[in-house]
Structure formats: C-alpha cells, structure tokens
Short mmCIF file of C-alpha atoms in Angstrom, two decimals:
data_model
loop_
_atom_site.label_atom_id
_atom_site.label_comp_id
_atom_site.label_asym_id
_atom_site.label_seq_id
_atom_site.Cartn_x
_atom_site.Cartn_y
_atom_site.Cartn_z
CA UNK A 18 130.28 142.26 141.37
CA UNK A 19 128.76 140.89 144.58
CA UNK A 20 125.77 138.55 144.55
CA UNK A 21 123.72 136.36 146.88
CA UNK A 22 122.07 133.11 145.78
CA UNK A 23 119.43 130.98 147.49
CA UNK A 24 118.91 127.77 145.53
CA UNK A 25 117.11 124.49 146.01
CA UNK A 26 118.26 121.44 144.05
CA UNK A 27 116.11 118.35 143.67
CA UNK A 28 117.80 115.23 142.35
CA UNK A 29 115.01 112.82 141.47
CA UNK A 30 113.69 110.53 138.75
CA UNK A 31 117.15 109.02 138.40
CA UNK A 32 117.33 106.63 135.47
CA UNK A 33 117.59 102.94 136.14
CA UNK A 34 121.20 101.77 136.07
CA UNK A 35 122.64 105.16 137.03
CA UNK A 36 125.83 105.44 139.04
CA UNK A 37 125.44 104.63 142.72
CA UNK A 38 127.31 107.86 143.43
CA UNK A 39 124.45 109.75 141.77
CA UNK A 40 121.78 107.67 143.51
CA UNK A 41 123.38 108.42 146.89
CA UNK A 42 122.71 112.13 146.33
CA UNK A 43 119.01 111.76 145.54
CA UNK A 44 116.80 114.26 147.35
CA UNK A 45 116.46 117.98 147.97
CA UNK A 46 119.17 120.35 149.20
CA UNK A 47 119.08 124.07 149.94
CA UNK A 48 122.17 126.20 149.35
CA UNK A 49 122.66 129.77 150.56
CA UNK A 50 125.77 131.41 149.16
CA UNK A 51 127.48 134.74 148.64
CA UNK A 52 129.89 135.27 145.74
CA UNK A 53 132.09 137.92 144.23
CA UNK A 54 133.53 138.39 140.75
CA UNK A 55 136.41 140.79 140.21
CA UNK A 56 137.20 141.52 136.55
CA UNK A 57 139.91 143.76 135.16
CA UNK A 58 139.24 144.04 131.43
CA UNK A 59 141.46 145.95 129.00
CA UNK A 60 140.21 144.30 125.79
CA UNK A 61 139.03 146.51 122.95
CA UNK A 62 135.95 144.30 122.47
CA UNK A 63 134.42 141.82 124.87
CA UNK A 64 133.13 139.34 122.25
CA UNK A 65 135.67 139.68 119.43
CA UNK A 66 138.82 141.32 120.85
CA UNK A 67 141.81 142.23 118.69
CA UNK A 68 144.11 143.47 121.44
CA UNK A 69 144.32 143.83 125.20
CA UNK A 70 143.99 141.49 128.14
CA UNK A 71 141.72 140.58 131.04
CA UNK A 72 141.99 138.98 134.48
CA UNK A 73 139.04 137.49 136.35
CA UNK A 74 138.79 136.20 139.94
CA UNK A 75 135.68 134.54 141.32
CA UNK A 76 134.96 133.29 144.85
CA UNK A 77 131.82 131.71 146.30
CA UNK A 78 131.10 130.76 149.90
CA UNK A 79 128.09 128.54 150.69
CA UNK A 80 127.07 128.12 154.31
CA UNK A 81 124.94 131.13 155.25
CA UNK A 82 122.23 128.78 156.36
CA UNK A 83 121.05 126.02 154.05
CA UNK A 84 122.30 122.44 153.87
CA UNK A 85 125.59 122.85 152.00
CA UNK A 86 128.96 124.25 153.05
CA UNK A 87 131.76 124.79 150.54
CA UNK A 88 134.10 127.35 149.00
CA UNK A 89 134.63 127.66 145.23
CA UNK A 90 137.44 129.66 143.65
CA UNK A 91 138.30 130.45 140.03
CA UNK A 92 141.06 132.49 138.42
CA UNK A 93 141.28 133.14 134.70
CA UNK A 94 142.75 135.49 132.18
CA UNK A 95 143.77 136.05 128.60
CA UNK A 96 145.83 138.20 126.28
CA UNK A 97 145.09 139.20 122.68
CA UNK A 98 147.30 140.83 120.09
CA UNK A 99 147.28 141.48 116.36
CA UNK A 100 150.02 139.79 114.35
CA UNK A 101 149.23 141.51 111.04
CA UNK A 102 146.11 142.77 109.24
CA UNK A 103 143.34 141.18 111.32
CA UNK A 104 145.28 138.03 112.18
CA UNK A 105 144.70 137.84 115.94
CA UNK A 106 146.49 135.55 118.41
CA UNK A 107 144.94 134.85 121.80
CA UNK A 108 146.19 132.95 124.84
CA UNK A 109 143.68 132.18 127.60
CA UNK A 110 143.71 130.04 130.74
CA UNK A 111 141.62 129.30 133.82
CA UNK A 112 142.08 127.30 137.02
CA UNK A 113 139.66 126.51 139.82
CA UNK A 114 139.00 124.40 142.87
CA UNK A 115 136.15 123.74 145.27
CA UNK A 116 136.52 122.41 148.81
CA UNK A 117 133.85 121.20 151.19
CA UNK A 118 133.71 122.67 154.69
CA UNK A 119 133.35 119.64 156.93
CA UNK A 120 131.52 117.69 154.24
CA UNK A 121 131.98 116.25 150.76
CA UNK A 122 131.20 118.47 147.76
CA UNK A 123 128.07 117.29 145.99
CA UNK A 124 128.09 116.51 142.27
CA UNK A 125 126.08 119.60 141.28
CA UNK A 126 128.65 121.87 142.95
CA UNK A 127 131.73 120.33 141.36
CA UNK A 128 133.26 121.56 138.11
CA UNK A 129 132.86 120.05 134.65
CA UNK A 130 135.24 120.33 131.71
CA UNK A 131 134.56 119.62 128.05
CA UNK A 132 132.62 121.25 125.26
CA UNK A 133 133.19 125.00 125.04
CA UNK A 134 136.12 125.05 127.49
CA UNK A 135 137.91 122.01 126.00
CA UNK A 136 136.95 121.52 122.38
CA UNK A 137 137.24 118.01 120.98
CA UNK A 138 135.65 116.60 124.14
CA UNK A 139 131.93 116.38 124.92
CA UNK A 140 130.36 118.40 127.73
CA UNK A 141 131.54 116.78 130.98
CA UNK A 142 133.67 114.63 128.68
CA UNK A 143 136.69 114.42 130.98
CA UNK A 144 137.20 114.04 134.71
CA UNK A 145 136.19 111.57 137.40
CA UNK A 146 133.77 108.94 136.14
CA UNK A 147 131.99 105.86 137.44
CA UNK A 148 134.01 102.95 136.12
CA UNK A 149 130.91 100.77 135.72
CA UNK A 150 128.19 103.12 134.40
CA UNK A 151 130.53 105.74 132.81
CA UNK A 152 128.49 108.53 134.43
CA UNK A 153 130.42 111.78 134.88
CA UNK A 154 130.86 112.75 138.54
CA UNK A 155 132.47 116.19 138.19
CA UNK A 156 135.73 117.20 139.83
CA UNK A 157 136.96 119.49 142.59
CA UNK A 158 139.99 120.84 140.70
CA UNK A 159 140.55 121.81 137.08
CA UNK A 160 142.52 123.88 134.63
CA UNK A 161 142.00 124.79 130.99
CA UNK A 162 144.06 126.69 128.46
CA UNK A 163 143.79 127.69 124.83
CA UNK A 164 145.98 129.14 122.10
CA UNK A 165 144.06 130.39 119.08
CA UNK A 166 144.63 132.39 115.92
CA UNK A 167 141.71 133.99 114.11
CA UNK A 168 141.99 135.33 110.59
CA UNK A 169 139.84 137.00 107.91
CA UNK A 170 137.92 134.97 105.34
CA UNK A 171 137.33 135.69 101.63
CA UNK A 172 133.78 136.80 102.42
CA UNK A 173 132.90 140.51 102.76
CA UNK A 174 134.04 141.90 106.10
CA UNK A 175 130.53 143.22 106.74
CA UNK A 176 129.33 139.63 107.24
CA UNK A 177 131.47 139.37 110.38
CA UNK A 178 132.77 135.89 109.51
CA UNK A 179 136.27 134.82 110.61
CA UNK A 180 138.21 131.56 110.61
CA UNK A 181 140.38 130.10 113.36
CA UNK A 182 142.93 127.43 114.24
CA UNK A 183 143.39 126.45 117.87
CA UNK A 184 144.87 124.12 120.44
CA UNK A 185 143.15 123.46 123.79
CA UNK A 186 144.48 121.76 126.93
CA UNK A 187 142.91 120.94 130.27
CA UNK A 188 142.29 118.51 133.08
CA UNK A 189 139.69 117.83 135.79
CA UNK A 190 140.23 115.64 138.81
CA UNK A 191 139.67 114.83 142.50
CA UNK A 192 136.50 113.73 144.25
CA UNK A 193 136.28 112.88 147.94
CA UNK A 194 135.29 109.45 149.14
CA UNK A 195 136.19 107.76 145.87
CA UNK A 196 136.86 104.02 145.67
CA UNK A 197 137.85 101.44 143.10
CA UNK A 198 134.66 102.11 141.13
CA UNK A 199 135.82 105.66 140.26
CA UNK A 200 138.41 106.50 137.59
CA UNK A 201 140.11 109.76 138.52
CA UNK A 202 143.33 111.17 137.06
CA UNK A 203 144.90 114.59 136.62
CA UNK A 204 146.37 113.54 133.27
CA UNK A 205 146.65 116.26 130.65
CA UNK A 206 144.17 116.28 127.78
CA UNK A 207 144.77 118.20 124.57
CA UNK A 208 143.10 118.84 121.24
CA UNK A 209 143.67 120.76 118.02
CA UNK A 210 141.16 122.04 115.52
CA UNK A 211 139.76 124.62 113.17
CA UNK A 212 136.66 126.75 113.42
CA UNK A 213 134.61 129.70 112.28
CA UNK A 214 133.24 132.66 114.21
CA UNK A 215 130.23 134.56 112.93
CA UNK A 216 129.38 137.83 114.62
CA UNK A 217 125.68 137.49 113.88
CA UNK A 218 122.86 139.93 114.72
CA UNK A 219 121.97 137.53 117.56
CA UNK A 220 125.46 137.46 119.06
CA UNK A 221 128.65 135.49 118.37
CA UNK A 222 128.17 132.00 116.95
CA UNK A 223 131.08 129.53 116.87
CA UNK A 224 131.51 126.32 114.91
CA UNK A 225 134.47 124.15 115.89
CA UNK A 226 135.88 120.93 114.45
CA UNK A 227 138.44 119.44 116.85
CA UNK A 228 140.42 116.24 117.33
CA UNK A 229 141.78 115.09 120.71
CA UNK A 230 145.50 114.32 120.61
CA UNK A 231 145.87 113.46 124.32
CA UNK A 232 143.01 111.65 126.06
CA UNK A 233 142.13 108.86 128.47
CA UNK A 234 140.26 105.70 127.48
CA UNK A 235 137.19 106.70 129.51
CA UNK A 236 136.89 110.24 128.09
CA UNK A 237 134.02 111.16 125.81
CA UNK A 238 134.98 113.00 122.65
CA UNK A 239 133.12 115.30 120.28
CA UNK A 240 134.32 116.30 116.81
CA UNK A 241 131.81 119.02 115.88
CA UNK A 242 130.44 121.70 118.21
CA UNK A 243 128.18 124.73 117.83
CA UNK A 244 128.26 127.35 120.57
CA UNK A 245 126.81 130.78 121.19
CA UNK A 246 128.42 133.73 122.94
CA UNK A 247 131.98 134.43 124.06
CA UNK A 248 134.08 131.53 125.37
CA UNK A 249 135.67 133.73 128.09
#
C-alpha cells in the first residue's frame, strides 16, 4: 500500500503550566510525506485468528515540501497456533524508530507506547517525560511484545465471547536535545493480566485488566481498559 499525506498541525491553546518542551513547539507546521505499508498475512482471520502468521513493514518519508523532514520505520509480526480445542496461543512484536533529517523530530511525529500496545499502562504512559510537569514527550525508538492465550468461555459459542491471559513487554526512549529536565530510559516495562474478547456485531471489543510488574517511578499505569478493533 502506497499513500501520500499532506497535513497541517496547529499546536495552540496550551494549558498553563505545560511542559516547556511542548510550549517550544507552539504554532503551525505543514508536513508532506509519502509512505508505504507492506503486509504479508497468512492468518485465517484478521480480527480473531486461530492459526497462521503475519509480517508488516511500514516506512514514511516526510520532506516533499512542507516544514518537516524525517523518516519513520516500523516492523512488526505475529504467529498464532491452536494448542487444543479453541485454546489459541499468540506471540506478537513490533519495533520502530524515527529520525529527523537535519532537524529534531517534533512531539507529534514521535511514537507513544501504552494503552492498547502495552496493557497495564495508560496511553502514552511510558517513555520520555518532563521531570517537572510529568507531560509525555514521546520517543524516537520503541519496541513492544505480547504473549497471549485465548480460550472459550462457558457461554454459547454463538455469542463470540472468549477469555484471555496475557503478558506484555515494551519500552520507549530517546528524544533529541534533552536536558536534566527530561527523564528518558530504555528500561524494560512488563505487565500481566486477564481479559475478554467479544466479537460483537460492531466489531471486536476487548476488556483488559492488567498489572504492571516492571515499571519506572514516572510511568502512568492503568488497570482497566476497553478497546475496539484488532490490536495488530
């Protein structure tokens, strides 16, 4: 899949007391980028697979005009297999990095980790953060991984309701131009939890209850999360 994007971002109405790193990026920017996504998918079902695997590579280049110049890259994949009678084990992982071309990467073009891709942590719950205001700043490099087992429930199969147990890991780090006011570490974070997946008429709905077992003092955690759609 090849796509072109022309986007204008306007950072304004910044709350009083926000991070100075956010305030420094106030104003309008125009980005002009071309991107490609290459997906090789051998799963038997995109939203609720029971066997197969997939590999996904994404690249984005910004600098065809506009104000911003950077390259973003992501590589991910997963494998699914049936242990016995609808007990499905899945292993998934993703890595990515973004680099500025002669300039620093702005906050809106960095990655965020937490929430759906690292359960037990809030959205943007890990990664570089302003030491004073605790505002998330995003990161230029990340990885995530998950091991999960889904299993049938006592309810009728026609309801499309399944249970799960899982363990997630991940990290997010590196911003340019950081100083003593930024906390930034590539330390591993990890969580374990249980959940439920309902294949509803409106699409997959997930409920997860997770507990971080490896975290940093400045991370933001989240025990309960509702999400819609496939995680990968």
